[in-house]
Amino acid sequence: MEAVAKLRNVPTSPRKMRLVANLVRGKRVTQALGLLRFEANSGAEKVEKLLLSALANWQLKNADERIEDANLYVTEIMVDEGRQLKRLRPAPQGRGHRIRKRSNHITLTVGPQRESQMTKKEINAMNRALTSIDAATSTETPANA
């Protein structure tokens, strides 16, 4: 089961925040928290806090499970453009240059890894495990048959 956390009107440009979002997209939650903790980008603090909020939301939905045993991944993270504050900065000869102070909205989803998000290496390992299980069960035939 997935859990979602949203952060709206973050006063950082979406382009800068997408750099941080691309670091954690598809990663395990523990690995993502480690990356965010030591990332120098200022947006990393906000994404880390949002990831912790998503984990708390997941814990509320799944009170009987432990986070460590759940094998959670950052299944989806989106950074959308928020509103822009338009300001004027004085320029030469009495003109004014427009300054756009951008903001963004972040949506983060945490849950078990979907097969579409698995890497080729993980898919091959799963297929090998399934074929070995099928081979083991097909060799064991009942004595009465």
Short mmCIF file of N, CA, C and O in Angstrom, two decimals:
data_model
loop_
_atom_site.label_atom_id
_atom_site.label_comp_id
_atom_site.label_asym_id
_atom_site.label_seq_id
_atom_site.Cartn_x
_atom_site.Cartn_y
_atom_site.Cartn_z
N MET A 1 0.84 -1.17 0.00
CA MET A 1 0.00 0.00 0.00
C MET A 1 0.89 1.24 0.00
O MET A 1 1.89 1.31 0.68
N GLU A 2 0.49 2.21 -0.78
CA GLU A 2 1.30 3.41 -0.95
C GLU A 2 0.84 4.54 -0.02
O GLU A 2 -0.32 4.56 0.41
N ALA A 3 1.76 5.44 0.25
CA ALA A 3 1.45 6.64 1.03
C ALA A 3 1.98 7.85 0.29
O ALA A 3 3.04 7.80 -0.33
N VAL A 4 1.24 8.95 0.36
CA VAL A 4 1.57 10.16 -0.38
C VAL A 4 1.79 11.30 0.59
O VAL A 4 1.10 11.41 1.61
N ALA A 5 2.75 12.17 0.26
CA ALA A 5 2.96 13.41 1.00
C ALA A 5 3.17 14.52 -0.01
O ALA A 5 3.81 14.32 -1.04
N LYS A 6 2.60 15.68 0.28
CA LYS A 6 2.69 16.82 -0.64
C LYS A 6 3.24 18.03 0.10
O LYS A 6 2.92 18.25 1.26
N LEU A 7 4.04 18.79 -0.60
CA LEU A 7 4.58 20.04 -0.08
C LEU A 7 4.31 21.10 -1.13
O LEU A 7 4.72 20.96 -2.27
N ARG A 8 3.62 22.14 -0.73
CA ARG A 8 3.19 23.14 -1.70
C ARG A 8 3.85 24.49 -1.42
O ARG A 8 4.18 24.81 -0.29
N ASN A 9 4.02 25.26 -2.51
CA ASN A 9 4.58 26.61 -2.46
C ASN A 9 5.95 26.67 -1.79
O ASN A 9 6.20 27.49 -0.91
N VAL A 10 6.84 25.80 -2.23
CA VAL A 10 8.21 25.82 -1.75
C VAL A 10 8.95 26.93 -2.49
O VAL A 10 8.96 26.94 -3.72
N PRO A 11 9.56 27.89 -1.80
CA PRO A 11 10.16 29.04 -2.49
C PRO A 11 11.52 28.73 -3.12
O PRO A 11 12.53 29.33 -2.79
N THR A 12 11.53 27.76 -4.02
CA THR A 12 12.72 27.39 -4.78
C THR A 12 12.27 27.16 -6.21
O THR A 12 11.15 26.71 -6.44
N SER A 13 13.14 27.43 -7.16
CA SER A 13 12.73 27.22 -8.54
C SER A 13 12.56 25.72 -8.80
O SER A 13 13.27 24.89 -8.24
N PRO A 14 11.59 25.36 -9.64
CA PRO A 14 11.35 23.94 -9.92
C PRO A 14 12.57 23.25 -10.53
O PRO A 14 12.80 22.08 -10.27
N ARG A 15 13.33 23.97 -11.31
CA ARG A 15 14.50 23.38 -11.95
C ARG A 15 15.53 22.92 -10.91
O ARG A 15 16.11 21.83 -11.03
N LYS A 16 15.75 23.74 -9.89
CA LYS A 16 16.71 23.37 -8.84
C LYS A 16 16.17 22.20 -8.02
O LYS A 16 16.94 21.34 -7.59
N MET A 17 14.86 22.19 -7.77
CA MET A 17 14.28 21.12 -6.96
C MET A 17 14.26 19.79 -7.72
O MET A 17 14.38 18.73 -7.12
N ARG A 18 14.12 19.85 -9.05
CA ARG A 18 14.12 18.61 -9.83
C ARG A 18 15.47 17.91 -9.79
O ARG A 18 15.54 16.69 -9.90
N LEU A 19 16.55 18.68 -9.61
CA LEU A 19 17.87 18.07 -9.46
C LEU A 19 17.91 17.18 -8.23
O LEU A 19 18.48 16.08 -8.25
N VAL A 20 17.30 17.62 -7.15
CA VAL A 20 17.26 16.83 -5.92
C VAL A 20 16.29 15.65 -6.08
O VAL A 20 16.57 14.53 -5.65
N ALA A 21 15.16 15.89 -6.74
CA ALA A 21 14.16 14.83 -6.92
C ALA A 21 14.72 13.69 -7.75
O ALA A 21 14.42 12.52 -7.49
N ASN A 22 15.53 14.01 -8.75
CA ASN A 22 16.10 12.97 -9.59
C ASN A 22 17.10 12.10 -8.84
O ASN A 22 17.34 10.95 -9.23
N LEU A 23 17.67 12.61 -7.75
CA LEU A 23 18.59 11.80 -6.94
C LEU A 23 17.88 10.64 -6.26
O LEU A 23 18.45 9.56 -6.14
N VAL A 24 16.65 10.87 -5.80
CA VAL A 24 15.98 9.86 -4.97
C VAL A 24 14.91 9.07 -5.71
O VAL A 24 14.38 8.11 -5.17
N ARG A 25 14.61 9.43 -6.93
CA ARG A 25 13.54 8.74 -7.68
C ARG A 25 13.91 7.27 -7.88
O ARG A 25 14.96 6.93 -8.39
N GLY A 26 13.02 6.37 -7.42
CA GLY A 26 13.21 4.93 -7.60
C GLY A 26 14.14 4.28 -6.59
O GLY A 26 14.37 3.08 -6.66
N LYS A 27 14.68 5.02 -5.65
CA LYS A 27 15.62 4.46 -4.68
C LYS A 27 14.87 3.90 -3.47
O LYS A 27 13.73 4.23 -3.19
N ARG A 28 15.56 3.02 -2.74
CA ARG A 28 15.02 2.54 -1.46
C ARG A 28 14.95 3.73 -0.50
O ARG A 28 15.73 4.66 -0.60
N VAL A 29 14.02 3.68 0.42
CA VAL A 29 13.81 4.80 1.33
C VAL A 29 15.05 5.05 2.19
O VAL A 29 15.46 6.20 2.37
N THR A 30 15.68 4.00 2.68
CA THR A 30 16.86 4.19 3.52
C THR A 30 18.01 4.81 2.72
O THR A 30 18.71 5.69 3.22
N GLN A 31 18.17 4.37 1.48
CA GLN A 31 19.22 4.94 0.63
C GLN A 31 18.91 6.40 0.29
O GLN A 31 19.80 7.25 0.27
N ALA A 32 17.64 6.70 0.02
CA ALA A 32 17.25 8.06 -0.31
C ALA A 32 17.48 9.00 0.88
O ALA A 32 17.96 10.13 0.69
N LEU A 33 17.16 8.55 2.08
CA LEU A 33 17.39 9.38 3.26
C LEU A 33 18.88 9.65 3.45
O LEU A 33 19.29 10.76 3.82
N GLY A 34 19.72 8.65 3.20
CA GLY A 34 21.16 8.84 3.30
C GLY A 34 21.69 9.84 2.28
O GLY A 34 22.54 10.67 2.59
N LEU A 35 21.17 9.76 1.06
CA LEU A 35 21.60 10.71 0.02
C LEU A 35 21.18 12.13 0.38
O LEU A 35 21.96 13.08 0.21
N LEU A 36 19.96 12.28 0.85
CA LEU A 36 19.44 13.61 1.15
C LEU A 36 20.13 14.23 2.36
O LEU A 36 20.29 15.45 2.43
N ARG A 37 20.50 13.40 3.31
CA ARG A 37 21.12 13.92 4.53
C ARG A 37 22.43 14.65 4.23
O ARG A 37 22.75 15.65 4.85
N PHE A 38 23.19 14.16 3.23
CA PHE A 38 24.51 14.73 2.96
C PHE A 38 24.57 15.51 1.65
O PHE A 38 25.64 15.84 1.19
N GLU A 39 23.43 15.79 1.05
CA GLU A 39 23.39 16.58 -0.18
C GLU A 39 23.54 18.06 0.17
O GLU A 39 22.92 18.56 1.09
N ALA A 40 24.38 18.76 -0.60
CA ALA A 40 24.66 20.17 -0.32
C ALA A 40 23.54 21.09 -0.79
O ALA A 40 23.43 22.22 -0.31
N ASN A 41 22.73 20.66 -1.73
CA ASN A 41 21.67 21.49 -2.28
C ASN A 41 20.65 21.84 -1.20
O ASN A 41 20.27 20.99 -0.39
N SER A 42 20.19 23.08 -1.18
CA SER A 42 19.27 23.52 -0.13
C SER A 42 17.91 22.83 -0.22
O SER A 42 17.21 22.71 0.79
N GLY A 43 17.52 22.38 -1.39
CA GLY A 43 16.25 21.69 -1.55
C GLY A 43 16.24 20.31 -0.92
O GLY A 43 15.17 19.73 -0.68
N ALA A 44 17.40 19.75 -0.65
CA ALA A 44 17.50 18.41 -0.09
C ALA A 44 16.87 18.33 1.30
O ALA A 44 16.26 17.33 1.66
N GLU A 45 17.00 19.40 2.08
CA GLU A 45 16.42 19.41 3.42
C GLU A 45 14.90 19.29 3.35
O GLU A 45 14.28 18.56 4.12
N LYS A 46 14.31 20.02 2.40
CA LYS A 46 12.86 20.00 2.27
C LYS A 46 12.35 18.65 1.76
O LYS A 46 11.34 18.14 2.22
N VAL A 47 13.08 18.05 0.83
CA VAL A 47 12.68 16.75 0.30
C VAL A 47 12.85 15.67 1.37
O VAL A 47 12.04 14.76 1.49
N GLU A 48 13.91 15.79 2.18
CA GLU A 48 14.11 14.83 3.27
C GLU A 48 12.96 14.90 4.27
O GLU A 48 12.43 13.87 4.70
N LYS A 49 12.56 16.10 4.62
CA LYS A 49 11.45 16.26 5.55
C LYS A 49 10.15 15.71 4.96
O LYS A 49 9.35 15.09 5.65
N LEU A 50 9.96 15.92 3.66
CA LEU A 50 8.78 15.40 2.98
C LEU A 50 8.80 13.88 2.93
O LEU A 50 7.76 13.23 3.12
N LEU A 51 9.97 13.28 2.72
CA LEU A 51 10.09 11.83 2.71
C LEU A 51 9.77 11.24 4.08
O LEU A 51 9.10 10.22 4.20
N LEU A 52 10.23 11.90 5.13
CA LEU A 52 9.90 11.45 6.49
C LEU A 52 8.40 11.56 6.75
O LEU A 52 7.80 10.72 7.43
N SER A 53 7.76 12.60 6.20
CA SER A 53 6.32 12.75 6.34
C SER A 53 5.58 11.63 5.61
O SER A 53 4.59 11.09 6.10
N ALA A 54 6.07 11.27 4.41
CA ALA A 54 5.45 10.18 3.66
C ALA A 54 5.60 8.86 4.41
O ALA A 54 4.68 8.02 4.42
N LEU A 55 6.75 8.65 5.06
CA LEU A 55 6.94 7.44 5.87
C LEU A 55 5.98 7.41 7.06
O LEU A 55 5.44 6.35 7.40
N ALA A 56 5.76 8.55 7.68
CA ALA A 56 4.81 8.62 8.79
C ALA A 56 3.39 8.32 8.30
O ALA A 56 2.63 7.62 8.98
N ASN A 57 3.05 8.83 7.11
CA ASN A 57 1.74 8.53 6.54
C ASN A 57 1.60 7.04 6.25
O ASN A 57 0.54 6.44 6.47
N TRP A 58 2.66 6.42 5.74
CA TRP A 58 2.63 4.99 5.46
C TRP A 58 2.46 4.20 6.76
O TRP A 58 1.72 3.21 6.81
N GLN A 59 3.14 4.65 7.81
CA GLN A 59 3.05 3.97 9.10
C GLN A 59 1.63 4.04 9.67
O GLN A 59 1.15 3.08 10.27
N LEU A 60 0.94 5.16 9.46
CA LEU A 60 -0.43 5.28 9.93
C LEU A 60 -1.36 4.32 9.18
O LEU A 60 -2.28 3.73 9.77
N LYS A 61 -1.13 4.16 7.89
CA LYS A 61 -1.97 3.25 7.09
C LYS A 61 -1.69 1.79 7.41
O LYS A 61 -2.58 0.95 7.32
N ASN A 62 -0.44 1.48 7.73
CA ASN A 62 -0.02 0.10 7.98
C ASN A 62 0.53 -0.02 9.40
O ASN A 62 1.72 -0.21 9.58
N ALA A 63 -0.34 0.08 10.36
CA ALA A 63 0.10 0.09 11.76
C ALA A 63 0.66 -1.27 12.19
O ALA A 63 1.50 -1.33 13.10
N ASP A 64 0.25 -2.35 11.55
CA ASP A 64 0.70 -3.68 11.95
C ASP A 64 2.05 -4.07 11.36
O ASP A 64 2.64 -5.05 11.77
N GLU A 65 2.58 -3.31 10.41
CA GLU A 65 3.86 -3.64 9.76
C GLU A 65 4.97 -2.71 10.25
O GLU A 65 4.71 -1.59 10.66
N ARG A 66 6.20 -3.22 10.16
CA ARG A 66 7.37 -2.40 10.49
C ARG A 66 7.93 -1.81 9.22
O ARG A 66 7.94 -2.44 8.17
N ILE A 67 8.44 -0.59 9.30
CA ILE A 67 9.00 0.08 8.13
C ILE A 67 10.23 -0.67 7.62
O ILE A 67 10.45 -0.79 6.42
N GLU A 68 11.04 -1.21 8.53
CA GLU A 68 12.27 -1.90 8.14
C GLU A 68 11.97 -3.15 7.33
O GLU A 68 12.73 -3.53 6.44
N ASP A 69 10.85 -3.83 7.62
CA ASP A 69 10.51 -5.07 6.94
C ASP A 69 9.70 -4.85 5.66
O ASP A 69 9.49 -5.79 4.90
N ALA A 70 9.25 -3.62 5.42
CA ALA A 70 8.32 -3.37 4.33
C ALA A 70 8.98 -3.23 2.97
O ALA A 70 8.30 -3.30 1.95
N ASN A 71 10.31 -3.02 2.90
CA ASN A 71 11.01 -2.89 1.62
C ASN A 71 10.42 -1.75 0.79
O ASN A 71 9.97 -1.95 -0.34
N LEU A 72 10.41 -0.55 1.36
CA LEU A 72 9.77 0.61 0.72
C LEU A 72 10.71 1.33 -0.23
O LEU A 72 11.92 1.40 0.00
N TYR A 73 10.12 1.86 -1.29
CA TYR A 73 10.85 2.62 -2.31
C TYR A 73 10.15 3.96 -2.52
O TYR A 73 8.97 4.09 -2.24
N VAL A 74 10.89 4.92 -3.07
CA VAL A 74 10.28 6.17 -3.53
C VAL A 74 9.72 5.85 -4.92
O VAL A 74 10.43 5.85 -5.91
N THR A 75 8.43 5.51 -4.98
CA THR A 75 7.86 5.06 -6.24
C THR A 75 7.62 6.20 -7.20
O THR A 75 7.73 6.02 -8.41
N GLU A 76 7.32 7.38 -6.67
CA GLU A 76 7.04 8.51 -7.55
C GLU A 76 7.38 9.80 -6.83
O GLU A 76 7.07 9.95 -5.65
N ILE A 77 8.02 10.71 -7.55
CA ILE A 77 8.26 12.05 -7.01
C ILE A 77 8.11 13.02 -8.17
O ILE A 77 8.72 12.86 -9.22
N MET A 78 7.23 13.99 -7.98
CA MET A 78 6.96 14.98 -9.02
C MET A 78 7.22 16.37 -8.46
O MET A 78 6.86 16.67 -7.33
N VAL A 79 7.83 17.21 -9.29
CA VAL A 79 8.04 18.61 -8.93
C VAL A 79 7.32 19.43 -9.98
O VAL A 79 7.71 19.44 -11.14
N ASP A 80 6.25 20.09 -9.58
CA ASP A 80 5.46 20.92 -10.48
C ASP A 80 5.72 22.39 -10.18
O ASP A 80 6.07 22.76 -9.06
N GLU A 81 5.48 23.21 -11.18
CA GLU A 81 5.68 24.64 -11.02
C GLU A 81 4.55 25.24 -10.19
O GLU A 81 3.38 24.95 -10.41
N GLY A 82 4.91 26.07 -9.23
CA GLY A 82 3.92 26.76 -8.41
C GLY A 82 3.72 28.18 -8.92
O GLY A 82 4.04 28.51 -10.06
N ARG A 83 3.23 29.02 -8.05
CA ARG A 83 2.98 30.40 -8.46
C ARG A 83 4.28 31.19 -8.53
O ARG A 83 5.27 30.83 -7.89
N GLN A 84 4.26 32.28 -9.28
CA GLN A 84 5.41 33.16 -9.39
C GLN A 84 5.07 34.51 -8.78
O GLN A 84 4.00 35.06 -9.05
N LEU A 85 5.97 35.02 -7.98
CA LEU A 85 5.84 36.37 -7.47
C LEU A 85 6.61 37.28 -8.41
O LEU A 85 7.80 37.05 -8.66
N LYS A 86 5.96 38.28 -8.95
CA LYS A 86 6.62 39.16 -9.91
C LYS A 86 6.99 40.46 -9.20
O LYS A 86 6.15 41.13 -8.63
N ARG A 87 8.27 40.80 -9.24
CA ARG A 87 8.80 41.99 -8.59
C ARG A 87 9.56 42.82 -9.61
O ARG A 87 9.99 42.31 -10.64
N LEU A 88 9.77 44.09 -9.30
CA LEU A 88 10.55 44.96 -10.17
C LEU A 88 11.85 45.34 -9.48
O LEU A 88 11.85 45.68 -8.29
N ARG A 89 12.93 45.28 -10.23
CA ARG A 89 14.23 45.68 -9.73
C ARG A 89 14.67 46.92 -10.50
O ARG A 89 14.53 46.95 -11.73
N PRO A 90 15.15 47.94 -9.84
CA PRO A 90 15.58 49.14 -10.55
C PRO A 90 16.69 48.83 -11.56
O PRO A 90 17.60 48.05 -11.28
N ALA A 91 16.58 49.43 -12.72
CA ALA A 91 17.56 49.25 -13.79
C ALA A 91 18.01 50.63 -14.26
O ALA A 91 17.41 51.65 -13.91
N PRO A 92 19.06 50.70 -15.06
CA PRO A 92 19.57 52.00 -15.52
C PRO A 92 18.54 52.79 -16.32
O PRO A 92 17.63 52.24 -16.93
N GLN A 93 18.69 54.08 -16.28
CA GLN A 93 17.88 55.04 -17.03
C GLN A 93 16.40 54.98 -16.66
O GLN A 93 15.52 55.11 -17.49
N GLY A 94 16.12 54.75 -15.38
CA GLY A 94 14.75 54.81 -14.89
C GLY A 94 13.89 53.62 -15.27
O GLY A 94 12.68 53.66 -15.09
N ARG A 95 14.46 52.60 -15.80
CA ARG A 95 13.67 51.41 -16.18
C ARG A 95 13.54 50.47 -15.00
O ARG A 95 14.17 50.63 -13.96
N GLY A 96 12.74 49.45 -15.19
CA GLY A 96 12.59 48.41 -14.18
C GLY A 96 12.67 47.04 -14.84
O GLY A 96 12.01 46.80 -15.83
N HIS A 97 13.51 46.19 -14.29
CA HIS A 97 13.59 44.81 -14.79
C HIS A 97 12.72 43.92 -13.92
O HIS A 97 12.71 44.04 -12.69
N ARG A 98 12.00 43.03 -14.57
CA ARG A 98 11.10 42.14 -13.85
C ARG A 98 11.88 40.97 -13.26
O ARG A 98 12.65 40.31 -13.94
N ILE A 99 11.66 40.71 -11.99
CA ILE A 99 12.24 39.56 -11.29
C ILE A 99 11.11 38.59 -11.02
O ILE A 99 10.07 38.96 -10.46
N ARG A 100 11.31 37.33 -11.42
CA ARG A 100 10.29 36.30 -11.16
C ARG A 100 10.79 35.40 -10.05
O ARG A 100 11.77 34.68 -10.22
N LYS A 101 10.11 35.45 -8.92
CA LYS A 101 10.46 34.58 -7.80
C LYS A 101 9.58 33.34 -7.92
O LYS A 101 8.38 33.37 -7.66
N ARG A 102 10.21 32.24 -8.30
CA ARG A 102 9.47 31.02 -8.61
C ARG A 102 9.26 30.17 -7.36
O ARG A 102 10.00 30.27 -6.39
N SER A 103 8.24 29.33 -7.42
CA SER A 103 7.99 28.36 -6.36
C SER A 103 7.58 27.05 -7.01
O SER A 103 7.38 26.98 -8.22
N ASN A 104 7.48 25.99 -6.21
CA ASN A 104 7.11 24.69 -6.76
C ASN A 104 6.28 23.90 -5.78
O ASN A 104 6.19 24.23 -4.60
N HIS A 105 5.65 22.86 -6.31
CA HIS A 105 4.88 21.90 -5.52
C HIS A 105 5.54 20.53 -5.69
O HIS A 105 5.83 20.13 -6.81
N ILE A 106 5.74 19.83 -4.58
CA ILE A 106 6.38 18.51 -4.63
C ILE A 106 5.37 17.48 -4.16
O ILE A 106 4.72 17.66 -3.13
N THR A 107 5.24 16.38 -4.91
CA THR A 107 4.40 15.25 -4.52
C THR A 107 5.28 14.02 -4.47
O THR A 107 5.93 13.68 -5.46
N LEU A 108 5.32 13.35 -3.33
CA LEU A 108 6.19 12.19 -3.13
C LEU A 108 5.33 11.00 -2.73
O LEU A 108 4.49 11.12 -1.83
N THR A 109 5.53 9.87 -3.38
CA THR A 109 4.79 8.64 -3.09
C THR A 109 5.78 7.57 -2.66
O THR A 109 6.79 7.34 -3.32
N VAL A 110 5.46 6.89 -1.56
CA VAL A 110 6.29 5.83 -1.00
C VAL A 110 5.47 4.55 -1.01
O VAL A 110 4.30 4.56 -0.63
N GLY A 111 6.08 3.45 -1.43
CA GLY A 111 5.39 2.17 -1.41
C GLY A 111 6.31 1.06 -1.85
O GLY A 111 7.49 1.27 -2.12
N PRO A 112 5.76 -0.15 -1.97
CA PRO A 112 6.59 -1.26 -2.47
C PRO A 112 6.92 -1.05 -3.93
O PRO A 112 6.18 -0.38 -4.66
N GLN A 113 8.03 -1.61 -4.34
CA GLN A 113 8.49 -1.39 -5.72
C GLN A 113 7.60 -2.13 -6.71
O GLN A 113 7.30 -3.30 -6.55
N ARG A 114 7.20 -1.41 -7.75
CA ARG A 114 6.41 -2.02 -8.82
C ARG A 114 7.34 -2.69 -9.80
O ARG A 114 8.50 -2.33 -9.93
N GLU A 115 6.82 -3.67 -10.54
CA GLU A 115 7.66 -4.38 -11.50
C GLU A 115 8.12 -3.47 -12.62
O GLU A 115 9.20 -3.62 -13.17
N SER A 116 7.32 -2.47 -12.97
CA SER A 116 7.71 -1.55 -14.03
C SER A 116 8.88 -0.67 -13.63
O SER A 116 9.57 -0.13 -14.47
N GLN A 117 9.15 -0.55 -12.32
CA GLN A 117 10.24 0.29 -11.85
C GLN A 117 11.51 -0.51 -11.57
O GLN A 117 12.53 0.07 -11.26
N MET A 118 11.44 -1.83 -11.69
CA MET A 118 12.60 -2.65 -11.40
C MET A 118 13.63 -2.52 -12.52
O MET A 118 13.28 -2.35 -13.68
N THR A 119 14.89 -2.66 -12.15
CA THR A 119 15.94 -2.65 -13.15
C THR A 119 16.01 -4.02 -13.82
O THR A 119 15.43 -5.00 -13.33
N LYS A 120 16.71 -4.10 -14.93
CA LYS A 120 16.83 -5.38 -15.65
C LYS A 120 17.49 -6.44 -14.78
O LYS A 120 17.11 -7.60 -14.83
N LYS A 121 18.46 -6.02 -13.98
CA LYS A 121 19.16 -6.96 -13.12
C LYS A 121 18.20 -7.57 -12.09
O LYS A 121 18.22 -8.78 -11.85
N GLU A 122 17.34 -6.75 -11.49
CA GLU A 122 16.38 -7.25 -10.51
C GLU A 122 15.34 -8.15 -11.15
O GLU A 122 14.93 -9.16 -10.57
N ILE A 123 14.89 -7.81 -12.36
CA ILE A 123 13.91 -8.63 -13.08
C ILE A 123 14.51 -9.99 -13.42
O ILE A 123 13.87 -11.04 -13.26
N ASN A 124 15.77 -10.01 -13.89
CA ASN A 124 16.42 -11.28 -14.22
C ASN A 124 16.59 -12.15 -12.98
O ASN A 124 16.41 -13.36 -13.04
N ALA A 125 16.94 -11.54 -11.85
CA ALA A 125 17.09 -12.30 -10.60
C ALA A 125 15.76 -12.90 -10.18
O ALA A 125 15.70 -14.05 -9.73
N MET A 126 14.66 -12.14 -10.33
CA MET A 126 13.35 -12.65 -9.97
C MET A 126 12.94 -13.80 -10.89
O MET A 126 12.40 -14.82 -10.43
N ASN A 127 13.21 -13.67 -12.18
CA ASN A 127 12.88 -14.73 -13.12
C ASN A 127 13.67 -16.00 -12.83
O ASN A 127 13.13 -17.11 -12.93
N ARG A 128 14.96 -15.87 -12.48
CA ARG A 128 15.76 -17.04 -12.14
C ARG A 128 15.20 -17.73 -10.90
O ARG A 128 15.14 -18.97 -10.84
N ALA A 129 14.79 -16.94 -9.92
CA ALA A 129 14.22 -17.52 -8.70
C ALA A 129 12.93 -18.26 -9.00
O ALA A 129 12.69 -19.37 -8.50
N LEU A 130 12.10 -17.69 -9.86
CA LEU A 130 10.83 -18.33 -10.20
C LEU A 130 11.06 -19.63 -10.99
O LEU A 130 10.38 -20.62 -10.77
N THR A 131 12.02 -19.63 -11.91
CA THR A 131 12.27 -20.85 -12.67
C THR A 131 12.85 -21.94 -11.79
O THR A 131 12.55 -23.11 -11.98
N SER A 132 13.68 -21.57 -10.81
CA SER A 132 14.22 -22.59 -9.90
C SER A 132 13.13 -23.16 -9.01
O SER A 132 13.12 -24.36 -8.71
N ILE A 133 12.17 -22.34 -8.62
CA ILE A 133 11.03 -22.83 -7.83
C ILE A 133 10.17 -23.75 -8.67
O ILE A 133 9.75 -24.83 -8.22
N ASP A 134 9.92 -23.38 -9.93
CA ASP A 134 9.11 -24.22 -10.82
C ASP A 134 9.81 -25.55 -11.09
O ASP A 134 9.16 -26.60 -11.12
N ALA A 135 11.13 -25.51 -11.25
CA ALA A 135 11.87 -26.75 -11.50
C ALA A 135 11.83 -27.66 -10.27
O ALA A 135 11.70 -28.87 -10.40
N ALA A 136 11.92 -27.09 -9.09
CA ALA A 136 11.89 -27.89 -7.87
C ALA A 136 10.53 -28.51 -7.65
O ALA A 136 10.41 -29.66 -7.22
N THR A 137 9.46 -27.80 -7.97
CA THR A 137 8.11 -28.35 -7.75
C THR A 137 7.73 -29.35 -8.83
O THR A 137 6.95 -30.26 -8.58
N SER A 138 8.26 -29.21 -10.05
CA SER A 138 7.91 -30.13 -11.11
C SER A 138 8.60 -31.48 -10.93
O SER A 138 8.11 -32.51 -11.38
N THR A 139 9.77 -31.52 -10.27
CA THR A 139 10.47 -32.80 -10.06
C THR A 139 9.82 -33.59 -8.94
O THR A 139 9.93 -34.80 -8.91
N GLU A 140 9.14 -32.94 -8.04
CA GLU A 140 8.48 -33.63 -6.93
C GLU A 140 7.07 -34.03 -7.38
O GLU A 140 6.14 -33.23 -7.35
N THR A 141 6.90 -35.27 -7.78
CA THR A 141 5.58 -35.75 -8.20
C THR A 141 5.02 -36.64 -7.11
O THR A 141 5.78 -37.35 -6.42
N PRO A 142 3.72 -36.68 -6.96
CA PRO A 142 3.15 -37.57 -5.93
C PRO A 142 3.39 -39.04 -6.28
O PRO A 142 3.45 -39.42 -7.44
N ALA A 143 3.52 -39.87 -5.26
CA ALA A 143 3.80 -41.29 -5.44
C ALA A 143 2.60 -42.03 -6.05
O ALA A 143 2.76 -43.04 -6.72
N ASN A 144 1.39 -41.54 -5.81
CA ASN A 144 0.20 -42.22 -6.30
C ASN A 144 -0.07 -41.96 -7.78
O ASN A 144 -0.86 -42.64 -8.39
N ALA A 145 0.52 -40.96 -8.35
CA ALA A 145 0.20 -40.59 -9.71
C ALA A 145 0.80 -41.48 -10.73
O ALA A 145 1.35 -42.37 -10.87
#
